[in-house]
Tab-separated table of C-alpha atoms and ligand atoms in Angstrom:
chain	number	residue	atom	x	y	z
Q	356	MET	CA	100.636	107.598	124.211
Q	357	SER	CA	100.732	105.995	120.658
Q	358	LYS	CA	102.726	107.650	117.715
Q	359	LYS	CA	102.119	108.205	114.052
Q	360	VAL	CA	104.267	106.899	111.198
Q	361	MET	CA	103.414	108.005	107.585
Q	362	ILE	CA	104.994	105.979	104.781
Q	363	LEU	CA	106.066	106.928	101.635
Q	364	PRO	CA	106.598	104.570	99.224
Q	365	GLY	CA	107.159	106.445	95.802
Q	366	ASP	CA	108.050	104.523	92.860
Q	367	GLY	CA	110.152	102.215	91.277
Q	368	ILE	CA	112.016	99.886	93.848
Q	369	GLY	CA	110.176	101.852	96.937
Q	370	PRO	CA	107.359	100.067	97.189
Q	371	GLU	CA	109.377	96.708	97.230
Q	372	ILE	CA	111.852	97.967	99.748
Q	373	VAL	CA	109.390	99.540	101.325
Q	374	GLU	CA	107.612	96.893	101.797
Q	375	GLN	CA	109.671	94.954	103.975
Q	376	ALA	CA	110.809	97.574	105.764
Q	377	CYS	CA	107.174	97.935	107.057
Q	378	ARG	CA	106.921	94.086	108.485
Q	379	VAL	CA	110.096	94.359	110.332
Q	380	LEU	CA	108.690	98.047	111.931
Q	381	GLU	CA	105.893	96.005	112.624
Q	382	SER	CA	107.085	92.989	114.520
Q	383	VAL	CA	109.095	95.056	116.804
Q	384	ASN	CA	105.884	97.754	116.993
Q	385	THR	CA	104.759	94.117	118.406
Q	386	LYS	CA	107.204	92.282	120.406
Q	387	PHE	CA	108.000	96.494	122.074
Q	388	ASN	CA	104.741	97.592	122.698
Q	389	LEU	CA	105.829	100.732	121.162
Q	390	GLY	CA	101.827	102.294	119.943
Q	391	LEU	CA	103.419	103.497	115.980
Q	392	GLU	CA	100.251	104.039	114.436
Q	393	PHE	CA	100.763	103.835	110.740
Q	394	VAL	CA	99.178	105.325	107.728
Q	395	GLU	CA	100.226	106.024	104.531
Q	396	GLU	CA	100.921	108.353	101.263
Q	397	LEU	CA	101.674	108.703	97.794
Q	398	ILE	CA	104.404	110.544	96.576
Q	399	GLY	CA	106.445	111.510	93.296
Q	400	GLY	CA	105.360	109.350	90.203
Q	401	ALA	CA	102.713	108.149	92.104
Q	402	SER	CA	101.000	110.954	93.026
Q	403	ILE	CA	101.684	112.345	89.730
Q	404	ASP	CA	99.126	109.280	88.277
Q	405	ALA	CA	97.234	109.913	90.727
Q	406	HIS	CA	96.712	113.909	91.210
Q	407	GLY	CA	98.669	114.828	88.756
Q	408	GLU	CA	100.947	116.548	90.983
Q	409	PRO	CA	104.129	114.575	92.922
Q	410	LEU	CA	102.781	115.035	96.535
Q	411	THR	CA	99.557	117.298	97.633
Q	412	ASP	CA	99.316	119.425	100.039
Q	413	ALA	CA	96.501	117.438	101.594
Q	414	ALA	CA	99.963	114.782	102.037
Q	415	VAL	CA	102.306	117.969	103.472
Q	416	GLU	CA	99.733	118.592	106.106
Q	417	ARG	CA	98.805	114.843	106.768
Q	418	ALA	CA	102.996	114.649	107.539
Q	419	ARG	CA	103.234	117.554	109.598
Q	420	GLY	CA	101.061	116.218	112.236
Q	421	CYS	CA	103.266	112.404	112.104
Q	422	ASP	CA	106.071	112.317	113.994
Q	423	ALA	CA	107.691	110.907	111.931
Q	424	ILE	CA	108.663	109.766	108.034
Q	425	LEU	CA	109.338	107.033	105.578
Q	426	LEU	CA	109.874	107.135	102.343
Q	427	GLY	CA	111.280	105.220	99.540
Q	428	ALA	CA	112.259	106.403	96.329
Q	429	VAL	CA	111.021	108.720	94.066
Q	430	GLY	CA	111.142	108.692	90.435
Q	431	GLY	CA	110.330	106.669	86.697
Q	432	PRO	CA	111.492	107.000	82.864
Q	433	LYS	CA	108.172	107.412	82.927
Q	434	TRP	CA	107.804	110.573	84.152
Q	435	ASP	CA	110.978	111.769	82.946
Q	436	THR	CA	109.437	114.023	79.672
Q	437	ILE	CA	106.967	115.911	81.882
Q	438	ASP	CA	106.765	119.039	82.519
Q	439	ARG	CA	109.179	120.165	84.646
Q	440	ALA	CA	107.121	121.549	87.499
Q	441	ILE	CA	105.772	118.255	88.616
Q	442	ARG	CA	108.868	115.724	87.934
Q	443	PRO	CA	108.539	113.292	90.963
Q	444	GLU	CA	111.614	114.641	92.337
Q	445	ARG	CA	110.031	118.378	93.050
Q	446	GLY	CA	107.462	115.948	95.056
Q	447	LEU	CA	110.366	115.187	97.247
Q	448	LEU	CA	111.699	118.431	97.426
Q	449	LYS	CA	108.634	119.747	98.751
Q	450	ILE	CA	108.410	117.863	101.104
Q	451	ARG	CA	111.671	118.437	102.459
Q	452	SER	CA	111.499	122.254	101.747
Q	453	GLN	CA	107.516	122.277	103.257
Q	454	LEU	CA	109.113	120.786	106.840
Q	455	GLY	CA	112.216	122.618	106.802
Q	456	LEU	CA	114.143	118.768	106.621
Q	457	TYR	CA	117.504	120.554	107.574
Q	458	ALA	CA	119.980	117.863	108.240
Q	459	ASN	CA	120.173	115.472	106.461
Q	460	LEU	CA	122.184	112.668	107.939
Q	461	ARG	CA	123.982	109.909	106.085
Q	462	PRO	CA	125.887	107.530	107.376
Q	463	ALA	CA	128.700	105.614	105.370
Q	464	LEU	CA	129.298	102.639	107.634
Q	465	LEU	CA	131.015	99.381	106.630
Q	466	TYR	CA	129.849	96.189	107.975
Q	467	PRO	CA	132.607	94.629	108.069
Q	468	GLN	CA	131.299	91.450	106.028
Q	469	LEU	CA	130.800	93.866	103.142
Q	470	VAL	CA	134.644	94.702	102.378
Q	471	GLU	CA	134.432	92.164	99.740
Q	472	ALA	CA	131.487	93.665	98.314
Q	473	SER	CA	133.258	97.136	98.532
Q	474	SER	CA	135.253	97.990	94.797
Q	475	LEU	CA	138.207	99.653	97.482
Q	476	LYS	CA	140.900	97.360	98.630
Q	477	PRO	CA	139.924	96.110	102.002
Q	478	GLU	CA	142.903	97.819	104.081
Q	479	VAL	CA	141.195	101.521	102.244
Q	480	VAL	CA	138.137	100.399	103.904
Q	481	SER	CA	137.720	98.373	106.440
Q	482	GLY	CA	136.500	100.045	109.740
Q	483	LEU	CA	134.779	103.138	108.157
Q	484	ASP	CA	132.417	104.813	109.606
Q	485	ILE	CA	131.647	108.386	108.073
Q	486	LEU	CA	129.303	110.283	108.510
Q	487	ILE	CA	127.602	113.256	105.772
Q	488	VAL	CA	126.330	116.090	107.104
Q	489	ARG	CA	124.509	117.944	104.228
Q	490	GLU	CA	122.326	120.792	104.076
Q	491	LEU	CA	118.867	120.124	102.696
Q	492	THR	CA	116.541	123.121	102.026
Q	493	GLY	CA	118.735	125.557	101.466
Q	494	GLY	CA	121.535	126.462	97.996
Q	495	ILE	CA	121.440	125.555	94.909
Q	496	TYR	CA	118.528	122.991	94.299
Q	497	PHE	CA	116.099	126.169	95.789
Q	498	GLY	CA	117.392	129.066	95.273
Q	499	GLU	CA	115.973	131.283	93.209
Q	500	PRO	CA	116.010	132.944	90.508
Q	501	ARG	CA	116.221	129.233	88.558
Q	502	GLY	CA	114.547	128.704	84.851
Q	503	ILE	CA	115.483	128.408	81.219
Q	504	ARG	CA	115.098	131.304	79.484
Q	505	THR	CA	115.358	132.462	75.346
Q	506	LEU	CA	118.398	134.981	75.706
Q	507	GLU	CA	117.446	138.260	72.210
Q	508	ASN	CA	119.959	136.344	70.351
Q	509	GLY	CA	116.960	133.877	70.343
Q	510	GLU	CA	119.740	131.087	72.010
Q	511	ARG	CA	118.453	129.602	75.695
Q	512	GLU	CA	119.784	129.428	78.431
Q	513	GLY	CA	119.400	127.063	81.763
Q	514	PHE	CA	120.345	129.085	84.872
Q	515	ASN	CA	120.179	128.851	88.574
Q	516	THR	CA	121.220	130.671	91.675
Q	517	TYR	CA	123.698	128.837	94.584
Q	518	LYS	CA	123.032	131.329	97.872
Q	519	TYR	CA	123.882	130.421	101.917
Q	520	SER	CA	122.833	133.293	103.917
Q	521	GLU	CA	124.654	132.783	106.687
Q	522	SER	CA	121.382	132.145	108.602
Q	523	GLU	CA	121.214	128.691	107.403
Q	524	ILE	CA	125.035	127.917	107.012
Q	525	GLU	CA	125.074	128.929	110.973
Q	526	ARG	CA	122.065	125.694	111.232
Q	527	ILE	CA	123.960	122.934	109.674
Q	528	GLY	CA	127.782	123.863	111.072
Q	529	ARG	CA	126.249	123.371	114.437
Q	530	THR	CA	124.574	120.278	113.470
Q	531	ALA	CA	128.048	119.056	112.769
Q	532	PHE	CA	129.396	120.081	115.589
Q	533	GLU	CA	127.602	118.742	117.830
Q	534	MET	CA	127.259	114.858	115.663
Q	535	ALA	CA	131.323	115.411	115.950
Q	536	ARG	CA	130.939	115.437	119.545
Q	537	LYS	CA	129.066	112.147	119.610
Q	538	ARG	CA	131.766	110.457	117.894
Q	539	ASP	CA	135.581	111.306	116.627
Q	540	LYS	CA	134.810	115.314	117.020
Q	541	LYS	CA	136.429	115.845	113.689
Q	542	VAL	CA	135.085	117.788	111.361
Q	543	CYS	CA	135.346	118.181	107.786
Q	544	SER	CA	133.563	121.244	106.103
Q	545	VAL	CA	133.530	121.019	102.321
Q	546	ASP	CA	133.322	123.924	99.446
Q	547	LYS	CA	134.562	125.456	97.086
Q	548	ALA	CA	135.482	128.923	98.169
Q	549	ASN	CA	138.857	129.385	95.544
Q	550	VAL	CA	135.716	130.400	92.965
Q	551	LEU	CA	132.672	130.153	94.818
Q	552	GLU	CA	130.788	133.949	97.158
Q	553	ALA	CA	128.765	131.563	98.688
Q	554	THR	CA	130.930	128.584	100.248
Q	555	ILE	CA	133.501	131.719	100.927
Q	556	LEU	CA	130.925	132.763	103.212
Q	557	TRP	CA	130.303	128.986	103.974
Q	558	ARG	CA	134.180	128.628	105.445
Q	559	GLU	CA	133.211	132.195	107.228
Q	560	VAL	CA	130.382	130.968	108.870
Q	561	MET	CA	132.529	127.914	110.312
Q	562	ASP	CA	136.001	128.761	111.400
Q	563	ARG	CA	132.896	131.597	113.035
Q	564	LEU	CA	131.296	128.629	115.198
Q	565	ALA	CA	134.147	126.401	115.407
Q	566	PRO	CA	136.206	128.509	118.655
Q	567	GLU	CA	132.549	127.800	120.553
Q	568	TYR	CA	132.946	123.810	120.382
Q	569	PRO	CA	136.388	123.777	121.027
Q	570	ASP	CA	136.832	120.081	121.428
Q	571	VAL	CA	136.237	119.716	117.778
Q	572	GLU	CA	138.465	119.652	115.577
Q	573	LEU	CA	137.252	121.563	112.217
Q	574	SER	CA	139.627	121.589	108.560
Q	575	HIS	CA	137.997	123.269	105.103
Q	576	MET	CA	138.261	121.027	102.104
Q	577	TYR	CA	137.850	121.424	98.580
Q	578	VAL	CA	134.970	119.955	96.629
Q	579	ASP	CA	136.846	117.603	94.318
Q	580	ASN	CA	139.384	116.904	96.817
Q	581	ALA	CA	136.984	115.739	98.774
Q	582	ALA	CA	135.604	114.001	96.061
Q	583	MET	CA	139.173	112.240	95.113
Q	584	GLN	CA	140.291	111.682	98.876
Q	585	LEU	CA	137.215	109.899	99.719
Q	586	VAL	CA	138.358	107.418	97.240
Q	587	ARG	CA	141.750	107.410	98.455
Q	588	ALA	CA	141.775	107.458	102.042
Q	589	PRO	CA	138.293	107.868	103.468
Q	590	LYS	CA	139.413	107.094	106.606
Q	591	GLN	CA	140.488	109.965	107.674
Q	592	PHE	CA	137.090	111.445	107.900
Q	593	ASP	CA	134.975	111.040	110.916
Q	594	VAL	CA	132.570	113.856	110.180
Q	595	LEU	CA	131.662	116.185	106.502
Q	596	VAL	CA	129.214	118.809	106.794
Q	597	THR	CA	128.540	120.580	103.233
Q	598	GLY	CA	125.523	121.753	101.222
Q	599	ASN	CA	122.707	120.343	99.092
Q	600	MET	CA	124.510	119.455	95.474
Q	601	PHE	CA	127.736	118.687	96.822
Q	602	GLY	CA	126.478	116.518	99.968
Q	603	ASP	CA	124.833	114.520	97.035
Q	604	ILE	CA	127.259	114.183	95.248
Q	605	LEU	CA	130.100	113.368	97.360
Q	606	SER	CA	127.577	110.861	99.380
Q	607	ASP	CA	127.318	108.352	96.628
Q	608	ALA	CA	130.505	108.182	96.237
Q	609	ALA	CA	130.859	107.164	100.128
Q	610	ALA	CA	127.653	105.259	99.884
Q	611	MET	CA	130.069	102.627	97.065
Q	612	LEU	CA	133.016	102.727	99.412
Q	613	THR	CA	130.824	100.827	102.170
Q	614	GLY	CA	130.053	97.888	98.719
Q	615	SER	CA	126.580	99.368	97.821
Q	616	ILE	CA	124.524	102.148	97.922
Q	617	GLY	CA	121.852	100.288	98.783
Q	618	MET	CA	122.889	99.177	102.673
Q	619	LEU	CA	122.494	103.494	103.504
Q	620	PRO	CA	120.168	104.951	105.351
Q	621	SER	CA	119.573	108.438	106.130
Q	622	ALA	CA	118.136	111.148	108.221
Q	623	SER	CA	116.349	114.782	107.662
Q	624	LEU	CA	115.629	117.390	110.269
Q	625	ASN	CA	113.704	119.928	110.821
Q	626	GLU	CA	114.029	122.295	113.882
Q	627	GLN	CA	111.691	120.532	115.921
Q	628	GLY	CA	114.041	116.472	115.729
Q	629	GLN	CA	110.854	115.493	113.472
Q	630	GLY	CA	112.373	113.156	110.830
Q	631	MET	CA	112.166	111.630	107.422
Q	632	TYR	CA	113.968	108.680	106.910
Q	633	GLU	CA	114.758	107.186	104.087
Q	634	PRO	CA	118.105	105.490	102.046
Q	635	CYS	CA	120.069	107.228	100.249
Q	636	HIS	CA	119.777	105.082	97.068
Q	637	GLY	CA	116.552	106.219	94.198
Q	638	SER	CA	114.497	104.370	92.896
Q	639	ALA	CA	116.127	102.584	90.358
Q	640	PRO	CA	113.384	101.396	87.447
Q	641	ASP	CA	115.760	99.562	85.676
Q	642	ILE	CA	115.492	96.343	88.296
Q	643	ALA	CA	111.769	97.674	88.980
Q	644	GLY	CA	109.154	94.491	90.344
Q	645	GLN	CA	112.088	92.048	89.957
Q	646	GLY	CA	111.808	91.374	93.510
Q	647	ILE	CA	115.833	92.001	93.402
Q	648	ALA	CA	116.372	95.052	95.111
Q	649	ASN	CA	117.869	95.629	98.241
Q	650	PRO	CA	115.582	96.094	101.890
Q	651	LEU	CA	118.297	96.311	103.782
Q	652	ALA	CA	119.146	100.644	103.380
Q	653	THR	CA	114.920	101.472	104.031
Q	654	ILE	CA	114.870	98.713	106.467
Q	655	LEU	CA	118.022	100.260	108.448
Q	656	SER	CA	116.532	103.690	108.051
Q	657	ALA	CA	112.477	102.197	109.674
Q	658	SER	CA	115.701	102.125	112.560
Q	659	MET	CA	117.318	105.784	112.346
Q	660	MET	CA	113.971	106.520	112.829
Q	661	LEU	CA	112.622	104.538	115.908
Q	662	ARG	CA	116.541	106.057	117.081
Q	663	TYR	CA	116.647	109.697	116.376
Q	664	SER	CA	112.860	110.379	116.032
Q	665	LEU	CA	110.752	108.525	118.236
Q	666	ALA	CA	112.974	107.764	121.095
Q	667	GLU	CA	112.653	103.626	120.800
Q	668	THR	CA	116.782	102.718	121.384
Q	669	GLU	CA	115.793	99.068	121.930
Q	670	ALA	CA	114.030	98.464	119.275
Q	671	ALA	CA	116.608	100.734	116.887
Q	672	ASP	CA	118.995	98.159	118.187
Q	673	ALA	CA	117.218	95.282	118.096
Q	674	ILE	CA	117.581	95.520	114.015
Q	675	ASP	CA	120.640	96.785	113.370
Q	676	ALA	CA	121.270	93.197	115.272
Q	677	ALA	CA	118.884	91.718	112.725
Q	678	VAL	CA	121.105	92.946	110.174
Q	679	GLY	CA	124.331	92.347	111.149
Q	680	LYS	CA	123.313	88.879	112.065
Q	681	VAL	CA	121.747	88.744	108.390
Q	682	LEU	CA	125.053	89.015	107.172
Q	683	ASP	CA	126.830	87.139	108.729
Q	684	GLN	CA	124.235	84.229	108.096
Q	685	GLY	CA	125.991	84.997	103.871
Q	686	LEU	CA	122.588	86.809	102.955
Q	687	ARG	CA	123.220	88.773	100.313
Q	688	THR	CA	121.072	91.279	97.796
Q	689	ALA	CA	122.577	90.291	94.342
Q	690	ASP	CA	124.068	94.851	94.738
Q	691	ILE	CA	126.342	93.448	97.268
Q	692	VAL	CA	126.911	89.158	96.839
Q	693	THR	CA	130.780	88.145	96.272
Q	694	ASP	CA	132.291	85.098	96.450
Q	695	GLY	CA	130.991	82.535	98.641
Q	696	THR	CA	127.678	84.181	99.979
Q	697	GLU	CA	124.137	83.343	99.143
Q	698	LYS	CA	122.159	84.857	97.274
Q	699	VAL	CA	118.532	86.441	97.764
Q	700	GLY	CA	115.497	88.610	96.500
Q	701	THR	CA	113.982	91.335	98.692
Q	702	GLN	CA	111.636	89.560	99.725
Q	703	ALA	CA	113.755	86.649	101.016
Q	704	MET	CA	115.932	89.090	102.691
Q	705	GLY	CA	113.115	91.624	104.423
Q	706	ASP	CA	111.984	87.121	105.906
Q	707	ALA	CA	115.565	86.443	107.109
Q	708	VAL	CA	116.062	89.488	108.804
Q	709	LEU	CA	112.168	89.396	110.607
Q	710	LYS	CA	113.156	86.435	112.194
Q	711	ALA	CA	116.426	87.067	113.465
Q	712	LEU	CA	114.646	89.610	115.280
Q	713	PRO	CA	114.568	88.595	119.211
D	1150	IPM	C1	119.100	112.357	97.139
D	1150	IPM	C2	118.347	112.653	95.557
D	1150	IPM	C3	118.077	113.684	94.966
D	1150	IPM	C4	118.764	114.959	95.391
D	1150	IPM	C5	116.783	113.802	93.498
D	1150	IPM	C6	115.760	112.312	93.854
D	1150	IPM	C7	116.023	115.141	94.263
D	1150	IPM	O1	119.485	112.055	94.771
D	1150	IPM	O2	118.741	112.264	98.258
D	1150	IPM	O3	120.412	112.498	96.496
D	1150	IPM	O4	118.930	115.224	94.662
D	1150	IPM	O5	118.673	115.293	96.825
D	1151	MG	MG1	121.756	111.778	95.161
């Protein structure tokens, strides 16, 4: 039976990096006889330009019918001043929310070949392997009421609502515990329970779940401390679980530990196991169209897609191994280049991964 994959290139460097990931996917599709079928849709600024909105309902419906989705990135200066209700980012939030993609898995794994590319000392980061589990469809990103209103004195006020229900917390908590079971069996839940009620409840629910996972050790940390510990001694962590906004921030910090955010894939899963896969980085408008962006995070996202949504472990392993080989060969895009390695562009990196496939 054929499986459908939706491709959403998006904006900025999105189309360039997705192109390389698609070449890799098409190659393993043939080599491993996967029977994948690809459909493409617009998202973000590209969709605003074509349809006047960052993601059409028709595109969402089409996505619902697919087994998995591969996304590049959205946004750029061209749409920065647009009405905030139709900003490119809203397209991303819409697909996450409409498909119920609540579990965002952001692994920060340091390839041994890239130890020198990290801004931290080798002994601090070598062997780093942490997983950030970010809640993706709730919290302050979606809480109502929200808006910008004019007060009686004529001054304007921006406001958002930070809330989490018990069931939302429990659902992401279980994901974290279950992920930890397959790893080093440690979960650190990150909150701001010294100030924010929403996260007092968060901590309570995590504690309530813990006895159901006696093989996993649960700890709690305030988000400010977690940010500090991530750059001080990141190897103390195995799985970090947190809400939408804290997860957004901490995952960027964790990304840099690994040398470059250009290396980090992510998966966003719903309760049915359907998933959307995207690099953790953004659309990088400053380097868009120059052919220098790192396509590896997107290629690795394609591999995560094969592993988590399409049950094609062999093909996923092949892609991961090919990426390792290319790094062994000393090929580096500009974001990860160091002394003694060879700087290549987006397309050449894609070529090299293709050639390294079995
Ligand atoms: C991310 C991005 C998005 C987010 C933006 C583009 C809306 O930063 O995926 O981390 O904040 O979730
Ligand atoms: Mg982010």
